[in-house]
Short mmCIF file of C-alpha atoms in Angstrom, two decimals:
data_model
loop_
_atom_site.label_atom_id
_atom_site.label_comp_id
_atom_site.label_asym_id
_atom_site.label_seq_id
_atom_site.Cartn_x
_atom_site.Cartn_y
_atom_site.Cartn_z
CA UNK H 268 -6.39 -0.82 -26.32
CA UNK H 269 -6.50 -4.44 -27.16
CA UNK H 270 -7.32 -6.42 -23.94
CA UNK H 271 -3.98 -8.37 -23.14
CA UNK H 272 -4.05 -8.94 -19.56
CA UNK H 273 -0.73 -8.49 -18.02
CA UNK H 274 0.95 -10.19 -15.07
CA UNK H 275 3.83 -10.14 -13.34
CA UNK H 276 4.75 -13.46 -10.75
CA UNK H 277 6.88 -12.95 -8.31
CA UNK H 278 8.80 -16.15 -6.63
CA UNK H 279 10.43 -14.61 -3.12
CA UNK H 280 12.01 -17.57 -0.65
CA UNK H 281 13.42 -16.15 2.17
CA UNK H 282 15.84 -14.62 -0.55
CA UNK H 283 15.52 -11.18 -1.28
CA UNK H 284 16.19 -11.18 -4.65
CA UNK H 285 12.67 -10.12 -4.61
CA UNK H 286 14.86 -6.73 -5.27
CA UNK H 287 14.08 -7.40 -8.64
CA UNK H 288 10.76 -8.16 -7.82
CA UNK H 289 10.14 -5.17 -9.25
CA UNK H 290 7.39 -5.19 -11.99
CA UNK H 291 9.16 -6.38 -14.58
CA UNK H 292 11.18 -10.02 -15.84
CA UNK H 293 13.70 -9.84 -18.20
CA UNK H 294 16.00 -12.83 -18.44
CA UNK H 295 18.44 -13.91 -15.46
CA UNK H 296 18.05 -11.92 -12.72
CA UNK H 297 20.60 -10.12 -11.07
CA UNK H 298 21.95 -10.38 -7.28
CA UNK H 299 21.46 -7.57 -5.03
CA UNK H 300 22.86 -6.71 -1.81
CA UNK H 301 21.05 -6.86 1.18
CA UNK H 302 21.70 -5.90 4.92
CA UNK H 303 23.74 -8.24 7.00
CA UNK H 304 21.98 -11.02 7.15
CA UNK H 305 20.92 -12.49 10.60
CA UNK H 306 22.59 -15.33 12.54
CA UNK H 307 22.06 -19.43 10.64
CA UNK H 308 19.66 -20.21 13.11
CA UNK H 309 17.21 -17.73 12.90
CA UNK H 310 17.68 -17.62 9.38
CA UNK H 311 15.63 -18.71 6.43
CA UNK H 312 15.27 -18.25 2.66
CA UNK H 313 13.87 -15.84 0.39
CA UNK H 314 13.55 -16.11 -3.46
CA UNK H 315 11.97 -13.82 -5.89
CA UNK H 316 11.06 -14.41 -9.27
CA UNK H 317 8.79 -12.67 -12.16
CA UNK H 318 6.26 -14.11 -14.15
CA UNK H 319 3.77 -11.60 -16.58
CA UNK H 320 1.06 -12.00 -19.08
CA UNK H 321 0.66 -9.62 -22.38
CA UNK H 322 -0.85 -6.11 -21.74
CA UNK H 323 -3.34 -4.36 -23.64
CA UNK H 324 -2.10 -2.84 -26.79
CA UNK H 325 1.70 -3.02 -26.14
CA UNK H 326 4.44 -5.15 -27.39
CA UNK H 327 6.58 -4.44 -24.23
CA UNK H 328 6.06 -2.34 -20.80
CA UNK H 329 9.71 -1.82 -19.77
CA UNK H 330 9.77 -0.54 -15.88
CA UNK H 331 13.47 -0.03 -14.06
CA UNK H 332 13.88 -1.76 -11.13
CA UNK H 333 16.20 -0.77 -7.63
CA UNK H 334 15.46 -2.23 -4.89
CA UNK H 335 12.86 -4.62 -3.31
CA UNK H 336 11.84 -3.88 0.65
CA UNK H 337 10.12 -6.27 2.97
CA UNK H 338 8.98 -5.42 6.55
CA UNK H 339 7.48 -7.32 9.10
CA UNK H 340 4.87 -4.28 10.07
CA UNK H 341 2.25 -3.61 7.22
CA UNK H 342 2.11 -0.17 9.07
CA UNK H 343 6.11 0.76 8.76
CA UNK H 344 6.44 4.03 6.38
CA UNK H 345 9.53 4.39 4.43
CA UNK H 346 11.67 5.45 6.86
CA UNK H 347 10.09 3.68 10.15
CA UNK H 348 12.89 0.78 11.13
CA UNK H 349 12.82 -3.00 10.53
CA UNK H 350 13.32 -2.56 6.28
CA UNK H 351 15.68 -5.22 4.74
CA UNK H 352 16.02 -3.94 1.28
CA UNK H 353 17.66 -6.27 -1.82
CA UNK H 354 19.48 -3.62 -3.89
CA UNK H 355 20.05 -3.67 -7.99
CA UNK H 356 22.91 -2.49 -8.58
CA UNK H 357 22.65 -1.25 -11.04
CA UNK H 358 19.04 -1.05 -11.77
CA UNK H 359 17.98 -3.28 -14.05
CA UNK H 360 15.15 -2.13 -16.90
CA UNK H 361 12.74 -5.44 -17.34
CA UNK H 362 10.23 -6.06 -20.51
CA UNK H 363 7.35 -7.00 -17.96
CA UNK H 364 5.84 -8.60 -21.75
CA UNK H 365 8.68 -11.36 -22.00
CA UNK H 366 7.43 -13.25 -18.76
CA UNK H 367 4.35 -14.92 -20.53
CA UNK H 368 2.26 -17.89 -19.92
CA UNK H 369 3.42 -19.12 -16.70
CA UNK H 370 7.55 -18.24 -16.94
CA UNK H 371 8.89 -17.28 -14.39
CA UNK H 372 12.09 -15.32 -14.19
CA UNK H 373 14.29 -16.46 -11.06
CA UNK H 374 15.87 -13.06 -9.36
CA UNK H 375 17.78 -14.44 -6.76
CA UNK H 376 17.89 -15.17 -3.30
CA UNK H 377 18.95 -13.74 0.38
CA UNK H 378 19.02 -14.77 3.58
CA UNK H 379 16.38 -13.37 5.36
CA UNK H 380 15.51 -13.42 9.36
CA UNK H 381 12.54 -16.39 10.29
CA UNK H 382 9.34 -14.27 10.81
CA UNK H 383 6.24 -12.98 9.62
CA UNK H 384 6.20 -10.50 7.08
CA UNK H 385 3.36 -8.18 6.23
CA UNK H 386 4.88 -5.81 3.39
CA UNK H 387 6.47 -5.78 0.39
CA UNK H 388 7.31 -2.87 -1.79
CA UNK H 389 8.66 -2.65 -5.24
CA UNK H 390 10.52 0.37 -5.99
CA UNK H 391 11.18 1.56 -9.43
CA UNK H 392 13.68 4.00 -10.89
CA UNK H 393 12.50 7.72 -11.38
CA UNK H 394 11.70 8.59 -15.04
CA UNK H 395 13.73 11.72 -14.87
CA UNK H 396 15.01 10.54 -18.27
CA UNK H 397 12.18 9.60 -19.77
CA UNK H 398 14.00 6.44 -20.72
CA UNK H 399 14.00 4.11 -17.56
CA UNK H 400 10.04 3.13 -17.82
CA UNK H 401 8.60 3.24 -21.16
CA UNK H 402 6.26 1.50 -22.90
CA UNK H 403 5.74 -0.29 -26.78
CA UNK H 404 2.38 0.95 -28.09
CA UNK H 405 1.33 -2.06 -30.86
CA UNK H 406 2.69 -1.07 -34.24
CA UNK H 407 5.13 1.16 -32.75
CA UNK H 408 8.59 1.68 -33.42
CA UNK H 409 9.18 3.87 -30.92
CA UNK H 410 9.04 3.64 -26.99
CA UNK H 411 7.15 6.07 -25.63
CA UNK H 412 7.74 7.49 -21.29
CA UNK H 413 5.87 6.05 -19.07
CA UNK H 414 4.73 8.49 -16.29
CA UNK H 415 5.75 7.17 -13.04
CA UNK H 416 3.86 8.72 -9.57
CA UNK H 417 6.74 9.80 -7.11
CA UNK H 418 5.45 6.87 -4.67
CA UNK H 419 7.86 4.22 -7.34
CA UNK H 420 10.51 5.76 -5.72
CA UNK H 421 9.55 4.90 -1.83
CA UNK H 422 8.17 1.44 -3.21
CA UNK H 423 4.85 0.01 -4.63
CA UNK H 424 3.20 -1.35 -1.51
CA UNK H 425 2.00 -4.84 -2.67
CA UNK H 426 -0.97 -6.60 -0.80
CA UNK H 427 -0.34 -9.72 1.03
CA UNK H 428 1.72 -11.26 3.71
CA UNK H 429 4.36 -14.72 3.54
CA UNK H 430 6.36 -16.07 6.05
CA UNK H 431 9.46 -17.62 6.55
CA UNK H 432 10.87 -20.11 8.84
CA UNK H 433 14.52 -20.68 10.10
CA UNK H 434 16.40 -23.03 7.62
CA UNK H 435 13.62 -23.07 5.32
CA UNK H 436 12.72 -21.57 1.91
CA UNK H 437 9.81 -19.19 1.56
CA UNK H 438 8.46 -18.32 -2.23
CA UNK H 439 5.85 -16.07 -2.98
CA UNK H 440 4.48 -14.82 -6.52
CA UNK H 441 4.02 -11.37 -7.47
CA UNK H 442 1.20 -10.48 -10.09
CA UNK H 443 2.06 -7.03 -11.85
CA UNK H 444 -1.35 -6.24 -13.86
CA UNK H 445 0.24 -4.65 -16.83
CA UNK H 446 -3.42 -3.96 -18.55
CA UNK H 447 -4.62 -2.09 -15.72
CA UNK H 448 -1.44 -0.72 -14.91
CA UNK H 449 -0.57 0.96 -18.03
CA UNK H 450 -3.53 3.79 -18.86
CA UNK H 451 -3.45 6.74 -21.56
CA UNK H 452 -2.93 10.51 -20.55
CA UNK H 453 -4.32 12.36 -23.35
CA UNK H 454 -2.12 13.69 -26.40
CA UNK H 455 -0.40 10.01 -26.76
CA UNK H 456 0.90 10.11 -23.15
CA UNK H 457 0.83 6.97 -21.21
CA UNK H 458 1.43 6.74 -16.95
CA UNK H 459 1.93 4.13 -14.46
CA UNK H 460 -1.05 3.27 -11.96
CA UNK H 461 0.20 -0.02 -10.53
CA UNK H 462 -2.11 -2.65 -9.93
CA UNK H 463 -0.32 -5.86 -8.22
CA UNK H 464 -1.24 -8.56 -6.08
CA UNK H 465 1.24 -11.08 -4.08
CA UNK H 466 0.68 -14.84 -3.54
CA UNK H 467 2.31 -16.41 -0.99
CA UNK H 468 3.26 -19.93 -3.27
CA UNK H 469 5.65 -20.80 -6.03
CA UNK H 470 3.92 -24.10 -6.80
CA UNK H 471 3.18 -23.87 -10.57
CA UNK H 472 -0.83 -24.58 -10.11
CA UNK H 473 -3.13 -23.58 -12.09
CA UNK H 474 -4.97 -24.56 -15.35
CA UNK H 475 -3.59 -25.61 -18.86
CA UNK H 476 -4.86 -26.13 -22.47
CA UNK H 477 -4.80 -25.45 -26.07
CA UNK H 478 -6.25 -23.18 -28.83
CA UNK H 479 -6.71 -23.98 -32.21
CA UNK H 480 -4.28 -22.03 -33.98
CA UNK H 481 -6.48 -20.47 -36.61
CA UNK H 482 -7.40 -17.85 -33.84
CA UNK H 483 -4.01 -17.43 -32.87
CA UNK H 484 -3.65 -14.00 -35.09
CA UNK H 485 -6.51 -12.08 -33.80
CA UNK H 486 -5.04 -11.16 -29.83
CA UNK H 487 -6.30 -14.64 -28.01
CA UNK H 488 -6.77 -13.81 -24.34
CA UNK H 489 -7.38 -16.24 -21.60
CA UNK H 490 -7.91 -15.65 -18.57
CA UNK H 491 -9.57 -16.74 -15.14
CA UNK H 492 -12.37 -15.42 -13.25
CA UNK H 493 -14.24 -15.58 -10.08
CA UNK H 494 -17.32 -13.39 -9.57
CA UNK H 495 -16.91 -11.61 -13.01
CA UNK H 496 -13.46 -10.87 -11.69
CA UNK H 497 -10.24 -11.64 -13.69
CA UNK H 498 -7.59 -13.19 -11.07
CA UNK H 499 -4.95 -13.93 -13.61
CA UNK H 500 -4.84 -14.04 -17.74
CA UNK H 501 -2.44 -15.05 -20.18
CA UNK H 502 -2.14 -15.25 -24.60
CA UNK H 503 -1.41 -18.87 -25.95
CA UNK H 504 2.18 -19.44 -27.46
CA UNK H 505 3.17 -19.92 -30.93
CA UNK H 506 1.31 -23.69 -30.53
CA UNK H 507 -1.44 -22.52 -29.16
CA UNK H 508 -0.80 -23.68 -25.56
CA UNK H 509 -1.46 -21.40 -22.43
CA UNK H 510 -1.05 -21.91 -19.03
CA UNK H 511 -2.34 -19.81 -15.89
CA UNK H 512 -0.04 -20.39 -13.37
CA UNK H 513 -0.11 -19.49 -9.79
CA UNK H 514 -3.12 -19.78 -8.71
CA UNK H 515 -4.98 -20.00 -5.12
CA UNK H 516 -6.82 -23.20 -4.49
CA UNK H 517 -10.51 -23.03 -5.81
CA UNK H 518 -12.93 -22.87 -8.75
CA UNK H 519 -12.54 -20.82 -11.93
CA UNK H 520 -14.45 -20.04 -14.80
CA UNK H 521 -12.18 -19.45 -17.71
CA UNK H 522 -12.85 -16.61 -20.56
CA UNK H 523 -11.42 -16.95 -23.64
CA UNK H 524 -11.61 -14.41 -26.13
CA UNK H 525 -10.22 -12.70 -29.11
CA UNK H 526 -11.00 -9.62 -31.83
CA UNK H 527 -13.24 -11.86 -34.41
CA UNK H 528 -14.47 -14.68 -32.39
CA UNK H 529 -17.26 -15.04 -29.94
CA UNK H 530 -16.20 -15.14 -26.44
CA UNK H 531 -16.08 -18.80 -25.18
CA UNK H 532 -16.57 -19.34 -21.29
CA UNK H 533 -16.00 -23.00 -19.37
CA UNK H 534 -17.51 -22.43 -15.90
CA UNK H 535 -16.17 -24.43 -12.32
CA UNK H 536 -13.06 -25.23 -13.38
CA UNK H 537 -11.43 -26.52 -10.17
CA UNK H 538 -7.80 -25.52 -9.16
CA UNK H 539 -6.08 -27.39 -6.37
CA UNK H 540 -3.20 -26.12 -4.35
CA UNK H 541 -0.72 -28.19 -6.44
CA UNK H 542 -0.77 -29.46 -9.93
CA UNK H 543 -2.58 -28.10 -12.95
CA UNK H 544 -6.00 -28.69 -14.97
CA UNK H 545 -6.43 -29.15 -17.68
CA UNK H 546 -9.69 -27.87 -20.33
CA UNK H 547 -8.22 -28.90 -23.57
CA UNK H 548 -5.51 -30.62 -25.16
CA UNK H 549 -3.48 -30.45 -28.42
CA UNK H 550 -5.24 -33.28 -29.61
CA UNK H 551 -8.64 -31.58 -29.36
CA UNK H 552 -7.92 -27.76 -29.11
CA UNK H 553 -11.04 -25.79 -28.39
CA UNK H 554 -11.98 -23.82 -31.72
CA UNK H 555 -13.36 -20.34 -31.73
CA UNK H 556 -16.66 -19.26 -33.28
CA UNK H 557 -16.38 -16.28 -35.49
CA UNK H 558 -18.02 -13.62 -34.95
CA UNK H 559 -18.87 -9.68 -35.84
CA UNK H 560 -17.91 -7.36 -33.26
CA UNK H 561 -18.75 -4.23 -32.30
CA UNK H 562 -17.50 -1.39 -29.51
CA UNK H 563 -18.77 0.02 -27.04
CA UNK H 564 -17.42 4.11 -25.69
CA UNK H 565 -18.46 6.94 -23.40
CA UNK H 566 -16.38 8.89 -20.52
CA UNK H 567 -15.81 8.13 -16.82
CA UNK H 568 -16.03 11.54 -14.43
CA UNK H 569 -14.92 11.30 -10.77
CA UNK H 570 -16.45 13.54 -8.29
CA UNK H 571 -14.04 14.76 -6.51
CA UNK H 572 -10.83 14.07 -8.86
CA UNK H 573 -8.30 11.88 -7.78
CA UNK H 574 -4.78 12.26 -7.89
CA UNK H 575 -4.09 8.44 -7.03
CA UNK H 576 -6.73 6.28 -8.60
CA UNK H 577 -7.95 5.46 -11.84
CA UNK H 578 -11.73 4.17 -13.31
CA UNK H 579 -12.05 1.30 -14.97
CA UNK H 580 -14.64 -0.47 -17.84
CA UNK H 581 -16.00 -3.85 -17.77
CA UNK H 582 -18.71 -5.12 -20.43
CA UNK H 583 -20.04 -8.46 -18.49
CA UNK H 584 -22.55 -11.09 -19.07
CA UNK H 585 -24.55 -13.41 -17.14
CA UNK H 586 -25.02 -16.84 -18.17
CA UNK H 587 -28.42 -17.30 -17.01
CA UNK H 588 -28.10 -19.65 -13.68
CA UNK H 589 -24.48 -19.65 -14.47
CA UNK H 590 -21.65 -17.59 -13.68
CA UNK H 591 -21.00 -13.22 -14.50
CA UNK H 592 -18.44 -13.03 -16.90
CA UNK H 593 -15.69 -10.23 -18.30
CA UNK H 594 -15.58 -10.12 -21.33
CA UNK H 595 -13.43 -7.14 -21.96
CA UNK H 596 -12.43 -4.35 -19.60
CA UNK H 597 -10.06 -1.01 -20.12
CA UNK H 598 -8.85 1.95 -17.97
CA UNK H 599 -10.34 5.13 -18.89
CA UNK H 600 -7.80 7.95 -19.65
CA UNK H 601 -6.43 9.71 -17.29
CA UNK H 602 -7.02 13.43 -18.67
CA UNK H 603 -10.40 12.56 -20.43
CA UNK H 604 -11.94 9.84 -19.11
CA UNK H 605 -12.37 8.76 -22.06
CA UNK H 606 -12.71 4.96 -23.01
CA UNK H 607 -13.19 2.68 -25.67
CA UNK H 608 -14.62 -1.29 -25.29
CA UNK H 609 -13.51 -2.35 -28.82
CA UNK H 610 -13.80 -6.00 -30.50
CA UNK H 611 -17.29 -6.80 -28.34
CA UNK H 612 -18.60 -9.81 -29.87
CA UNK H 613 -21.99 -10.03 -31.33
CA UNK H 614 -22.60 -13.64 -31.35
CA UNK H 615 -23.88 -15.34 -28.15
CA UNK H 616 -21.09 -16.71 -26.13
CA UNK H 617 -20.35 -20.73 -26.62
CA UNK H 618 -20.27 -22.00 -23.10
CA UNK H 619 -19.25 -25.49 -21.15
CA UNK H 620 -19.33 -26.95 -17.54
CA UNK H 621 -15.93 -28.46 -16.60
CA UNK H 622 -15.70 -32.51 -16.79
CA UNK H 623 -12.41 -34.55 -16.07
CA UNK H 624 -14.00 -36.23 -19.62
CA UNK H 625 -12.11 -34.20 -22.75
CA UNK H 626 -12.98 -32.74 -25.20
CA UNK H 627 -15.43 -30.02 -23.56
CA UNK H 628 -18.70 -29.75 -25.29
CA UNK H 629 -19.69 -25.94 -26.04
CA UNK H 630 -23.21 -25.22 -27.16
CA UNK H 631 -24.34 -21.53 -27.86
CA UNK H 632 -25.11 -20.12 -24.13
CA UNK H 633 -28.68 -20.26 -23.01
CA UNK H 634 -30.08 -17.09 -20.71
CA UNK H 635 -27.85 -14.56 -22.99
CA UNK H 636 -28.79 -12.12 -24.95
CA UNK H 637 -26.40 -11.86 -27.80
CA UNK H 638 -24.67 -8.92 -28.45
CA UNK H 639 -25.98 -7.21 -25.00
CA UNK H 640 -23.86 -6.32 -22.24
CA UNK H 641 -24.02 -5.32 -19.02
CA UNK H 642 -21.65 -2.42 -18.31
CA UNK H 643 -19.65 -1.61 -15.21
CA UNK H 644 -17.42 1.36 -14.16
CA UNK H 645 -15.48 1.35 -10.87
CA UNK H 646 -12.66 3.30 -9.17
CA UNK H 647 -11.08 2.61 -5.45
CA UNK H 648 -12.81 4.93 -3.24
CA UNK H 649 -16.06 5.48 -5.49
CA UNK H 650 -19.21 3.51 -5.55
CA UNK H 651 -19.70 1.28 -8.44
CA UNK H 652 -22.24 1.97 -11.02
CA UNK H 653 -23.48 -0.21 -13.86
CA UNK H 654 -25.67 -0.06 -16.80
CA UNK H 655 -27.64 -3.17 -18.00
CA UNK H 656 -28.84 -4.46 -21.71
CA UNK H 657 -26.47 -2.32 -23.75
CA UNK H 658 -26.43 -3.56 -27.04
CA UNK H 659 -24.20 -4.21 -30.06
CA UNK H 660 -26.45 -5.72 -32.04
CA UNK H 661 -27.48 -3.07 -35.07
CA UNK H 662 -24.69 -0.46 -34.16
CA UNK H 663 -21.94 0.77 -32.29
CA UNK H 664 -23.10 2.29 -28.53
CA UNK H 665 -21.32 6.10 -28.00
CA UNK H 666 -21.70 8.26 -25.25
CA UNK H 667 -22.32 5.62 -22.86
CA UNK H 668 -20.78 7.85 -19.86
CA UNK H 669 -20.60 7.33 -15.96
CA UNK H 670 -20.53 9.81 -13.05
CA UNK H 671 -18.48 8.27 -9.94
CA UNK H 672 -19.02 9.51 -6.85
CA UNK H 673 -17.25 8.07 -3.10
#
């Protein structure tokens, strides 16, 4: 699959609207009902909005959303007490794929009671149908089911905690990973493993700037990383211009890549808790280097099987002194294992330190080997295990297979 790095913001004020919250942002959202709301003067605000990136090798991830649930006790099961749910009525199906570059889709709002609150869960319609959660494979006509597990339908428990104060608005941001989400099943079959994260902050953060458009045709992917890790990613638009929104205060090396260009990395960028920065501009739009590329496959095994999680790829590299780096990652299939790193680039990696001063400078990165990765397979639950100086240089790398074990 193409790595498109999908994510889905979620703005919740005290309103509940976060209903919609579900996964997914199609245009306006819809107003649910909620449960009686609690006296003015304990009250505050909750609204929810969506906001995704592009997922790998899909034009649209379509997931059906009911109801959004929030609970002050991160411990409360489904039917403990304390739940104030936001219903859909009726469910609303959402292309997760239209919320791009930092849009945000504005569900609604509710009045909620002033508190902490510990848990959030987004709960999806059943795909009894086959019709309600589906997905666009690239090229496709066609939507093909998405698998959903039976958990959708109690609520996705999302990780994080917001609060909300009496006569005051609270917003918080869901991130809906459609790339990791979304995984194959063997025989063409494609299932649901969700993979969100919840920010408590609707400030539009983060960091801006522009591609040169001649890249613009070959899957541009941008995204932001700390540790090797990708926090949040996003594709240009039509001009070129991408923005990765929503983003907790700190500093970010940004990856951008694309499937005939080297990978281009600019390390420390610094993100504040309000306003944006910027790397480029579309006076001086940073310009890819082409490049070969080449793939690297194998199979992931997980000793004992899970039922619940999934493994994952990375190909990394290390810029010397500098920062570890994604440069493309995929979720192994669910039936096989199997897994394909495709569009690897063979040229060294251009590479800049953030300055205020624009344009960047990129030089060819010193301390990397070109066309050598370092690659990394990791599940929830199983130790991680990595091989290091694989190489792309003379020829494709097969059979490059990993054993997980807890």
């Amino acid at each position: 699959m193409k790595q498109q790095l999908t994510k889905i913001g979620l703005v919740a004020g005290s309103a509940l609207a976060a209903a919609s919250l579900v996964a997914c942002g199609g245009g306006g959202g819809s107003s649910g009902s909620s449960t009686t709301p609690p006296p003015v003067s304990t009250a505050g605000t909750l609204t929810v909005a969506l906001t995704d990136a592009p997922a790998c090798g899909f034009d649209a991830v379509n997931v059906t959303v009911s109801k959004v649930r929030v609970n002050k006790s991160a411990t409360a099961s489904d039917t403990d007490a304390g739940w104030v749910d936001v219903t859909l009525n009726p469910a609303r199906k959402i292309d997760l794929l239209k919320l791009t570059n930092g849009v945000l889709d504005t569900l609604g709002q509710t009045s909620l009671e002033a508190g902490h609150y510990t848990q959030v869960r987004l709960v999806l319609d059943s795909n009894a149908s086959g019709t309600a959660n589906t997905v666009l494979p690239t090229g496709s006509k066609t939507e093909q089911p998405l698998d959903t597990p039976s958990a959708v339908q109690s609520g996705i428990k999302l990780t994080g905690e917001f609060d909300v104060a009496a006569g005051q608005r609270s917003d918080i941001v869901i991130d809906f990973d459609a790339c990791k989400s979304v995984l194959t099943k063997g025989n063409g079959k494609y299932a649901l493993k969700p993979v969100l994260r919840m920010v408590p902050s609707a400030v539009n953060n983060g960091i801006t700037g522009v591609i040169a458009t001649a890249a613009l045709a070959n899957h541009v992917v941008v995204s932001a990383q700390q540790n090797g890790k990708i926090v949040a990613s996003t594709a240009p638009d039509s001009t070129g211009a991408f923005n990765l929104s929503h983003l907790t205060a700190g500093n970010y090396d940004v990856v951008i890549t694309s499937d005939n260009s080297a990978a281009s990395v600019i390390s420390a960028v610094p993100v504040t808790a309000s306003g944006t920065t910027a790397i480029s501009t579309t006076g001086a739009p940073i310009a890819l280097a082409l490049s070969t590329t080449g793939s690297i496959s194998g199979t992931v095994t997980m000793t004992p099987p899970s039922a619940t999680e999934a493994a994952y790829v990375a190909a990394k590299q290390t810029f010397g002194t500098g920062p570890t780096v994604t440069i493309k990652y995929q979720g192994a299939d669910l039936a096989t294992g199997a897994y394909t790193l495709a569009n690897l680039p063979v040229a060294a990696p251009q590479y800049a330190v953030y300055s205020s001063t624009l344009p960047l400078m990129f030089n060819a990165a010193v301390g990397v080997t070109p066309a050598t990765y370092t690659v990394e397979a990791s599940a929830n639950g199983y130790a991680t295990k990595s091989v290091a100086g694989v190489s792309i240089a003379t020829a494709n790398q097969t059979n490059l297979n990993f054993a997980l074990a807890p």
